Tab-separated table of C-alpha atoms and ligand atoms in Angstrom:
chain	number	residue	atom	x	y	z
A	142	UNK	CA	0.253	0.037	-0.106
A	143	UNK	CA	2.719	2.366	1.209
A	144	UNK	CA	5.089	1.498	-1.816
A	145	UNK	CA	2.074	2.129	-4.398
A	146	UNK	CA	1.221	5.123	-2.506
A	147	UNK	CA	5.053	5.936	-3.100
A	148	UNK	CA	4.985	5.088	-6.622
A	149	UNK	CA	1.803	7.500	-7.649
A	150	UNK	CA	4.104	10.127	-5.483
A	151	UNK	CA	6.736	9.490	-8.032
A	152	UNK	CA	5.084	9.363	-10.930
A	153	UNK	CA	2.966	12.953	-10.140
A	154	UNK	CA	6.059	14.460	-9.220
A	155	UNK	CA	7.362	13.742	-12.520
A	156	UNK	CA	4.206	14.747	-14.801
A	157	UNK	CA	4.450	18.143	-12.611
A	158	UNK	CA	8.083	18.794	-13.186
A	159	UNK	CA	8.382	17.797	-16.603
A	160	UNK	CA	4.938	19.981	-17.285
A	161	UNK	CA	7.084	23.019	-15.447
A	162	UNK	CA	10.138	22.183	-17.032
A	163	UNK	CA	8.365	22.466	-21.137
A	164	UNK	CA	6.523	25.575	-19.702
A	165	UNK	CA	10.067	27.159	-18.874
A	166	UNK	CA	11.582	26.004	-21.798
A	167	UNK	CA	8.221	27.765	-23.705
A	168	UNK	CA	9.214	31.086	-22.201
A	169	UNK	CA	12.854	30.834	-23.020
A	170	UNK	CA	12.195	29.820	-26.331
A	171	UNK	CA	9.626	32.356	-27.031
A	172	UNK	CA	12.154	35.948	-26.797
A	173	UNK	CA	13.948	34.346	-29.139
A	174	UNK	CA	11.461	33.816	-31.481
A	175	UNK	CA	10.498	37.258	-31.153
A	176	UNK	CA	14.390	38.669	-31.780
A	177	UNK	CA	13.918	36.459	-34.973
A	178	UNK	CA	10.723	38.127	-36.115
A	179	UNK	CA	12.534	41.665	-35.030
A	180	UNK	CA	16.112	40.816	-37.467
A	181	UNK	CA	13.114	39.977	-40.418
A	182	UNK	CA	11.269	42.761	-39.606
A	183	UNK	CA	14.376	45.047	-39.874
A	184	UNK	CA	15.194	43.149	-42.948
A	185	UNK	CA	11.704	44.536	-44.227
A	186	UNK	CA	12.428	47.531	-43.334
A	187	UNK	CA	16.083	47.576	-45.078
A	188	UNK	CA	14.616	45.996	-48.014
A	189	UNK	CA	11.736	48.405	-48.069
A	190	UNK	CA	14.283	51.765	-48.008
A	191	UNK	CA	16.410	50.616	-50.365
A	192	UNK	CA	13.772	49.745	-53.074
A	193	UNK	CA	12.618	53.376	-52.329
A	194	UNK	CA	16.157	54.952	-52.575
A	195	UNK	CA	16.266	53.371	-55.706
A	196	UNK	CA	13.135	54.293	-57.011
A	197	UNK	CA	14.238	57.794	-55.796
A	198	UNK	CA	17.351	57.222	-57.872
A	199	UNK	CA	15.459	56.311	-61.137
A	200	UNK	CA	12.846	59.080	-60.760
A	201	UNK	CA	16.195	61.424	-61.041
A	202	UNK	CA	17.891	60.005	-63.638
A	203	UNK	CA	14.425	60.593	-65.232
A	204	UNK	CA	13.670	63.720	-64.716
A	205	UNK	CA	17.851	64.912	-65.645
A	206	UNK	CA	17.021	63.106	-69.062
A	207	UNK	CA	13.703	65.381	-69.401
A	208	UNK	CA	16.095	68.231	-69.236
A	209	UNK	CA	19.235	67.561	-70.701
A	210	UNK	CA	18.957	65.040	-72.569
A	211	UNK	CA	15.387	64.957	-74.432
A	212	UNK	CA	14.812	68.163	-76.186
A	213	UNK	CA	17.445	66.471	-78.861
A	214	UNK	CA	17.487	62.654	-77.955
A	215	UNK	CA	13.720	62.323	-77.422
A	216	UNK	CA	11.502	61.086	-74.597
A	217	UNK	CA	11.509	57.899	-76.222
A	218	UNK	CA	14.961	57.969	-77.702
A	219	UNK	CA	14.621	57.982	-80.997
A	220	UNK	CA	15.974	61.601	-81.809
A	221	UNK	CA	13.375	62.696	-83.775
A	222	UNK	CA	12.990	66.358	-82.247
A	223	UNK	CA	12.036	69.481	-83.842
A	224	UNK	CA	15.371	70.196	-82.041
A	225	UNK	CA	17.300	67.593	-84.411
A	226	UNK	CA	15.897	68.600	-87.184
A	227	UNK	CA	16.315	72.598	-86.753
A	228	UNK	CA	19.989	71.647	-85.951
A	229	UNK	CA	20.663	69.459	-88.948
A	230	UNK	CA	21.511	67.078	-85.984
A	231	UNK	CA	22.011	63.122	-86.916
A	232	UNK	CA	21.049	61.306	-84.174
A	233	UNK	CA	20.931	57.731	-83.636
A	234	UNK	CA	17.424	55.604	-82.656
A	235	UNK	CA	17.593	54.242	-79.111
A	236	UNK	CA	14.760	52.128	-79.999
A	237	UNK	CA	16.758	50.151	-82.473
A	238	UNK	CA	18.916	48.016	-80.125
A	239	UNK	CA	21.636	47.806	-82.670
A	240	UNK	CA	21.958	51.625	-82.253
A	241	UNK	CA	24.198	51.418	-78.809
A	242	UNK	CA	25.088	47.568	-79.171
A	243	UNK	CA	28.770	48.193	-79.874
A	244	UNK	CA	29.505	51.366	-77.466
A	245	UNK	CA	30.495	50.333	-74.105
A	246	UNK	CA	29.412	51.602	-71.377
A	247	UNK	CA	32.979	53.648	-70.839
A	248	UNK	CA	32.645	55.260	-74.565
A	249	UNK	CA	28.907	56.595	-73.344
A	250	UNK	CA	30.414	57.836	-70.398
A	251	UNK	CA	33.376	59.611	-71.519
A	252	UNK	CA	31.346	60.987	-74.435
A	253	UNK	CA	28.531	62.173	-71.800
A	254	UNK	CA	30.897	63.794	-69.750
A	255	UNK	CA	33.207	65.617	-72.803
A	256	UNK	CA	30.336	65.840	-75.442
A	257	UNK	CA	31.550	65.620	-79.062
A	258	UNK	CA	30.374	68.472	-81.666
A	259	UNK	CA	27.277	69.205	-81.476
A	260	UNK	CA	26.649	67.327	-78.607
A	261	UNK	CA	26.735	68.922	-75.284
A	262	UNK	CA	29.155	67.904	-72.546
A	263	UNK	CA	27.107	67.269	-69.204
A	264	UNK	CA	29.116	68.653	-66.112
A	265	UNK	CA	29.811	66.766	-62.916
A	266	UNK	CA	27.161	69.559	-61.599
A	267	UNK	CA	24.079	68.541	-63.215
A	268	UNK	CA	24.668	64.579	-63.143
A	269	UNK	CA	26.781	62.714	-60.395
A	270	UNK	CA	28.843	59.704	-61.982
A	271	UNK	CA	25.785	57.527	-60.627
A	272	UNK	CA	23.617	59.478	-62.583
A	273	UNK	CA	25.513	59.291	-65.684
A	274	UNK	CA	25.793	55.564	-64.904
A	275	UNK	CA	21.812	55.609	-64.644
A	276	UNK	CA	21.419	57.790	-67.690
A	277	UNK	CA	23.363	54.975	-69.393
A	278	UNK	CA	21.418	51.989	-68.646
A	279	UNK	CA	18.169	54.234	-68.959
A	280	UNK	CA	18.790	55.300	-73.098
A	281	UNK	CA	20.247	51.606	-73.172
A	282	UNK	CA	16.640	50.838	-71.886
A	283	UNK	CA	14.568	52.362	-74.535
A	284	UNK	CA	15.088	49.118	-76.612
A	285	UNK	CA	13.380	47.020	-74.512
A	286	UNK	CA	10.775	45.282	-76.251
A	287	UNK	CA	12.345	45.157	-79.333
A	288	UNK	CA	14.029	42.441	-80.896
A	289	UNK	CA	17.463	41.697	-79.952
A	290	UNK	CA	20.757	42.929	-82.010
A	291	UNK	CA	22.676	40.601	-83.166
A	292	UNK	CA	25.485	41.278	-81.622
A	293	UNK	CA	24.333	41.372	-78.197
A	294	UNK	CA	22.670	37.985	-78.521
A	295	UNK	CA	23.977	35.533	-76.593
A	296	UNK	CA	23.742	32.385	-78.457
A	297	UNK	CA	22.654	30.805	-81.256
A	298	UNK	CA	19.869	29.250	-80.081
A	299	UNK	CA	17.334	32.235	-79.219
A	300	UNK	CA	17.439	33.432	-83.228
A	301	UNK	CA	16.654	29.774	-84.192
A	302	UNK	CA	14.088	29.624	-81.188
A	303	UNK	CA	12.788	33.502	-83.106
A	304	UNK	CA	12.419	31.279	-86.105
A	305	UNK	CA	9.962	28.764	-84.859
A	306	UNK	CA	6.844	29.958	-85.855
A	307	UNK	CA	4.538	29.445	-82.632
A	308	UNK	CA	2.747	26.570	-82.053
A	309	UNK	CA	-0.851	26.238	-83.189
A	310	UNK	CA	-3.556	25.655	-80.347
B	412	HEC	C1	21.641	69.629	-78.394
B	412	HEC	C2	21.746	68.470	-78.465
B	412	HEC	C3	21.975	67.481	-77.550
B	412	HEC	C4	21.500	67.602	-76.619
B	412	HEC	C5	20.740	68.176	-75.307
B	412	HEC	C6	21.669	66.127	-75.887
B	412	HEC	N1	22.991	65.203	-77.088
B	412	HEC	FE1	23.689	63.709	-76.841
B	412	HEC	N2	23.795	63.766	-78.783
B	412	HEC	C7	24.134	64.559	-79.790
B	412	HEC	C8	24.434	64.725	-80.964
B	412	HEC	C9	24.267	65.288	-82.474
B	412	HEC	C10	25.270	63.621	-81.053
B	412	HEC	C11	25.875	63.080	-81.878
B	412	HEC	C12	27.478	63.031	-81.270
B	412	HEC	C13	28.429	62.239	-82.685
B	412	HEC	O1	28.297	62.210	-83.312
B	412	HEC	O2	29.310	61.556	-81.643
B	412	HEC	C14	24.811	62.504	-79.506
B	412	HEC	C15	25.719	61.708	-79.011
B	412	HEC	C16	25.232	61.354	-78.269
B	412	HEC	C17	25.498	59.969	-77.679
B	412	HEC	C18	26.575	58.875	-77.815
B	412	HEC	C19	25.749	57.526	-78.863
B	412	HEC	C20	24.749	57.718	-80.028
B	412	HEC	O3	23.944	57.393	-79.966
B	412	HEC	O4	25.854	58.366	-81.152
B	412	HEC	C21	25.377	59.252	-75.793
B	412	HEC	C22	25.028	58.388	-75.592
B	412	HEC	C23	24.625	60.984	-76.351
B	412	HEC	N3	24.510	61.378	-76.986
B	412	HEC	C24	23.722	60.865	-74.849
B	412	HEC	C25	23.270	62.237	-74.252
B	412	HEC	C26	22.724	62.530	-72.864
B	412	HEC	C27	22.669	61.222	-71.846
B	412	HEC	C28	22.234	63.835	-73.180
B	412	HEC	C29	21.790	64.465	-71.689
B	412	HEC	C30	22.730	64.374	-70.623
B	412	HEC	C31	22.529	64.231	-74.217
B	412	HEC	N4	23.214	63.716	-74.988
B	412	HEC	C32	22.290	65.391	-74.817
B	412	HEC	C33	23.181	65.777	-79.212
B	412	HEC	C34	22.782	65.808	-78.273
């Protein structure tokens, strides 16, 4: 009888302590989970700030293009502007992917900074180095969605794909 009671007490004690132990483990885990959530929240804030900064930089580049470049090169980059006509400028059509394909970013940077003939130089006070980089990406982007230039195509495969008529369904 006493033995039985002792056994029961041990079992109860075990259940109670293990219950408390599990509870303690849970509370111990809690702050860590919270810290993880905070880090995740911080990362999200950082990513948001980063994408906001990027959007701002892109907007600034577009603005610079609008003020300093579009009057000659055109809002779409095709170079068909009244100013170009009046000044008898021969401007490349940047909506054609071939137009800038053979020019490196360094060559374009040098031309934008130094100017050439009737192309006016863009001063550092009007566009930072990063903004000139942005301008180059922006004007290269005018040909997006147009068929890729043969020189820019990395392999023959995409060209073969393009030649294959789409499946009729
Ligand atoms: C007054 C008109 C005028 C303005 C404004 C102008 N450009 Fe040009 N741009 C030209 C002419 C003309 C050429 C061709 C020059 C040549 O033969 O090298 C040219 C050439 C270029 C080229 C070389 C690639 C190509 O298509 O031949 C780039 C890149 C370029 N311009 C970028 C810009 C950018 C960026 C701006 C604004 C910051 C700008 N241009 C403003 C007239 C202009």
